[in-house]
């Protein structure tokens, strides 16, 4: 029997002078829940009688004096009950094990409502109302433990507390009505199967339209009582609900929950009402028992809610205000822990082992820059300065280099790799795909061939004339033939190769560097923290340069990648053009093809990007094959059409890319493998199928594949049936060229979790924190820095709980060792 929680609450109530303020929503509810749970475990009839007498009264309706008396009665009742309990238990133990001392004492199994720190890790089945079957369904949503369930927050809340009559509805706002369905039928506005209904209450009628949900017409029958919640718009001078949330009302429980009602994520077999019911009981019982890990001083100074309150208010808020406060507290936690985590990591990494300071090798560097066919932009110059400053320190560099597609990051990386080699160290250059790795290899080799005399071919080249010894560059990928690979691996191990360019293959087993001094990682959002660590392990604490073409707003970059310093190339080389972007309606497909044909006739080339139908590479490849056949055999019969997808063998990919590059193909039909980095100046058209399925940053990347030469380039977007969000994205990409703005929009629309794939990247999940919370991001960051300055190891007593939480969060995220 858990008397602990009740005692805590009653003690608090005493302290607060019986104001009925110790539990959110009043003590009665808590008492009721507690007593329901307790009743079953009281054996003694005498106690049971006392129990019923005590717990049949309403605390809320008592006077202050009555409350005082009642609490003291309950406390003495608890004392008696516990004495009885333990007497009973110990005698039982005595009977079972008269004198066998070796065995450990029988543990009295704690009932389900005990919620000490440890039991938060219990499986959800300890929660009342969650059966094994139900726990399986929660499991599908990633909810396995009691703690997960406490943090299983609703998407949003429906405000049932302010029901409106139809006559009171106003445009724009989110509003809720309860109405009768008069009629519901399928309609086809703009050719899309949809449902239209007329509903009414005693004050009037209103039209409701659900786009793309024809099945609703069958669900809604005349005289159903229905609850609608959503925005009201004006259509031909009359109010109308467009695709509102809906719920058919059986019985009256919805109306009676006159409050903010949570909308939980669901999965097959979880019904909204059931989840709400389970969660309500659960939260009422457990939330109050969570211990707050934030140091009290910090929490008070920032005016944050206590954790138990924040959790319960995030689920079943009293009102909008506490709901917001709860979110702020929980979002702060996420950002604060994230920041502390990345900062600890950086400290750990930079201070555990010294790095290798490099000499900038001014002569080689000067020679290299002089050999380029262009002058560095001032942004490139500045960044190069920052990098060389880092490389000169004995603390290893950890720098994020951010720059638009085509801003010239590769040149900068090559300069750094060259300097590493000139210092007698090896450099690694890691790309996310084979195609990109090959392209980097080609680019680097091309640059070096201007600098010195080139020898060798294929995967291994050597350049002489500028270092005391020849500089050797190799390409290493999973696909390279075993024998060749082994030879390269051996040479890497012996220190015979200076620069290794490749894919993940570089960090895999069997690759040991002799003296890895610098690791460059391209397109980092594909890689993540873990691969970064793997690379670090490969060397003597190498300097690390991470490059990304995804412009991340500065604060966010600092927060999510607090383990990296930030450099930005914020200008493009001179003479870059804007790519004319047009979103075409489905019936303009033919004219899109005609346009491609016209450009080809003028000697240009085109990409046709195939839809992203499924996550699976196999299915995407299959779709590309089908599209390729259609295009090459029906639409562009007379043109030279090639096909590229991730399932092709390396050699085939090479051949296709080479023919496109050399102009032997007019059109390249491709899956999104061409997303990053591909550089074909003669390609002027990018036609993207099902463009609504892609994120903004991705679309921007695709668009960046063209516009790399002198000719005006075009990006055409096709979308059969875009959702509202899809349309919004297409509208934005059509009108915005600035990658930074797009990334910000993208973040707003998708949230950082999805944007960065925090799950894969080894960062803890962000659920409550939003990207629009710049102020909160900054607050969390500055507080973390402050704390770190006085107690970097979080060793002080007042930080004990925080340190534990930090360790827990980062361990759960899969890294932190
Ligand atoms: P990123 O890796 O940032 O996408 P790249 O390094 O691949 O960009 O450069 C894109 C193109 O621009 C390449 O063809 C490169 O040779 C060229 N380039 C890079 N820097 C300059 C510069 N300062 N002036 C003119 N062209 C440049
Ligand atoms: Mg690039």
PDB file of N, CA and C in Angstrom, residues 28 31-32 35 48-59 61-62 70 74:
ATOM      1  N   UNK A  28     -10.059  16.367  -3.776  1.00  0.00           N
ATOM      2  CA  UNK A  28     -11.074  15.319  -3.811  1.00  0.00           C
ATOM      3  C   UNK A  28     -10.805  14.261  -4.859  1.00  0.00           C
ATOM      4  N   UNK A  31      -7.978  12.109  -3.764  1.00  0.00           N
ATOM      5  CA  UNK A  31      -8.393  11.229  -2.669  1.00  0.00           C
ATOM      6  C   UNK A  31      -9.234  10.078  -3.199  1.00  0.00           C
ATOM      7  N   UNK A  32     -10.097  10.446  -4.108  1.00  0.00           N
ATOM      8  CA  UNK A  32     -10.956   9.404  -4.680  1.00  0.00           C
ATOM      9  C   UNK A  32     -10.094   8.322  -5.343  1.00  0.00           C
ATOM     10  N   UNK A  35      -8.185   6.291  -2.838  1.00  0.00           N
ATOM     11  CA  UNK A  35      -8.971   5.381  -2.014  1.00  0.00           C
ATOM     12  C   UNK A  35      -9.441   4.177  -2.833  1.00  0.00           C
ATOM     13  N   UNK A  48     -11.174  -1.061   7.727  1.00  0.00           N
ATOM     14  CA  UNK A  48     -11.977  -0.816   6.536  1.00  0.00           C
ATOM     15  C   UNK A  48     -13.152   0.116   6.862  1.00  0.00           C
ATOM     16  N   UNK A  49     -13.722  -0.085   8.006  1.00  0.00           N
ATOM     17  CA  UNK A  49     -14.829   0.789   8.422  1.00  0.00           C
ATOM     18  C   UNK A  49     -14.343   2.225   8.552  1.00  0.00           C
ATOM     19  N   UNK A  50     -13.238   2.370   9.268  1.00  0.00           N
ATOM     20  CA  UNK A  50     -12.670   3.720   9.434  1.00  0.00           C
ATOM     21  C   UNK A  50     -12.366   4.341   8.077  1.00  0.00           C
ATOM     22  N   UNK A  51     -11.819   3.505   7.258  1.00  0.00           N
ATOM     23  CA  UNK A  51     -11.445   3.952   5.908  1.00  0.00           C
ATOM     24  C   UNK A  51     -12.658   4.501   5.165  1.00  0.00           C
ATOM     25  N   UNK A  52     -13.734   3.731   5.176  1.00  0.00           N
ATOM     26  CA  UNK A  52     -14.922   4.171   4.438  1.00  0.00           C
ATOM     27  C   UNK A  52     -15.485   5.464   5.003  1.00  0.00           C
ATOM     28  N   UNK A  53     -15.465   5.554   6.326  1.00  0.00           N
ATOM     29  CA  UNK A  53     -15.982   6.771   6.935  1.00  0.00           C
ATOM     30  C   UNK A  53     -15.145   7.984   6.492  1.00  0.00           C
ATOM     31  N   UNK A  54     -13.826   7.786   6.557  1.00  0.00           N
ATOM     32  CA  UNK A  54     -12.940   8.903   6.211  1.00  0.00           C
ATOM     33  C   UNK A  54     -13.039   9.310   4.741  1.00  0.00           C
ATOM     34  N   UNK A  55     -13.084   8.308   3.906  1.00  0.00           N
ATOM     35  CA  UNK A  55     -12.974   8.639   2.478  1.00  0.00           C
ATOM     36  C   UNK A  55     -14.313   8.786   1.777  1.00  0.00           C
ATOM     37  N   UNK A  56     -15.358   8.857   2.554  1.00  0.00           N
ATOM     38  CA  UNK A  56     -16.638   9.132   1.926  1.00  0.00           C
ATOM     39  C   UNK A  56     -17.010  10.593   1.961  1.00  0.00           C
ATOM     40  N   UNK A  57     -16.104  11.401   2.515  1.00  0.00           N
ATOM     41  CA  UNK A  57     -16.459  12.813   2.634  1.00  0.00           C
ATOM     42  C   UNK A  57     -15.717  13.649   1.594  1.00  0.00           C
ATOM     43  N   UNK A  58     -16.250  14.804   1.347  1.00  0.00           N
ATOM     44  CA  UNK A  58     -15.614  15.683   0.370  1.00  0.00           C
ATOM     45  C   UNK A  58     -14.764  16.731   1.080  1.00  0.00           C
ATOM     46  N   UNK A  59     -13.495  16.679   0.840  1.00  0.00           N
ATOM     47  CA  UNK A  59     -12.563  17.608   1.458  1.00  0.00           C
ATOM     48  C   UNK A  59     -12.871  19.037   1.039  1.00  0.00           C
ATOM     49  N   UNK A  61     -15.523  20.491   0.297  1.00  0.00           N
ATOM     50  CA  UNK A  61     -16.673  21.193   0.881  1.00  0.00           C
ATOM     51  C   UNK A  61     -16.542  21.389   2.402  1.00  0.00           C
ATOM     52  N   UNK A  62     -15.401  20.970   2.960  1.00  0.00           N
ATOM     53  CA  UNK A  62     -15.224  21.162   4.404  1.00  0.00           C
ATOM     54  C   UNK A  62     -14.741  22.574   4.729  1.00  0.00           C
ATOM     55  N   UNK A  70      -9.796  16.522   9.788  1.00  0.00           N
ATOM     56  CA  UNK A  70      -9.886  15.365   8.884  1.00  0.00           C
ATOM     57  C   UNK A  70      -8.490  14.849   8.524  1.00  0.00           C
ATOM     58  N   UNK A  74      -6.888  11.217   9.162  1.00  0.00           N
ATOM     59  CA  UNK A  74      -6.384  10.352   8.097  1.00  0.00           C
ATOM     60  C   UNK A  74      -4.955   9.921   8.398  1.00  0.00           C
TER      61      UNK A  74
END
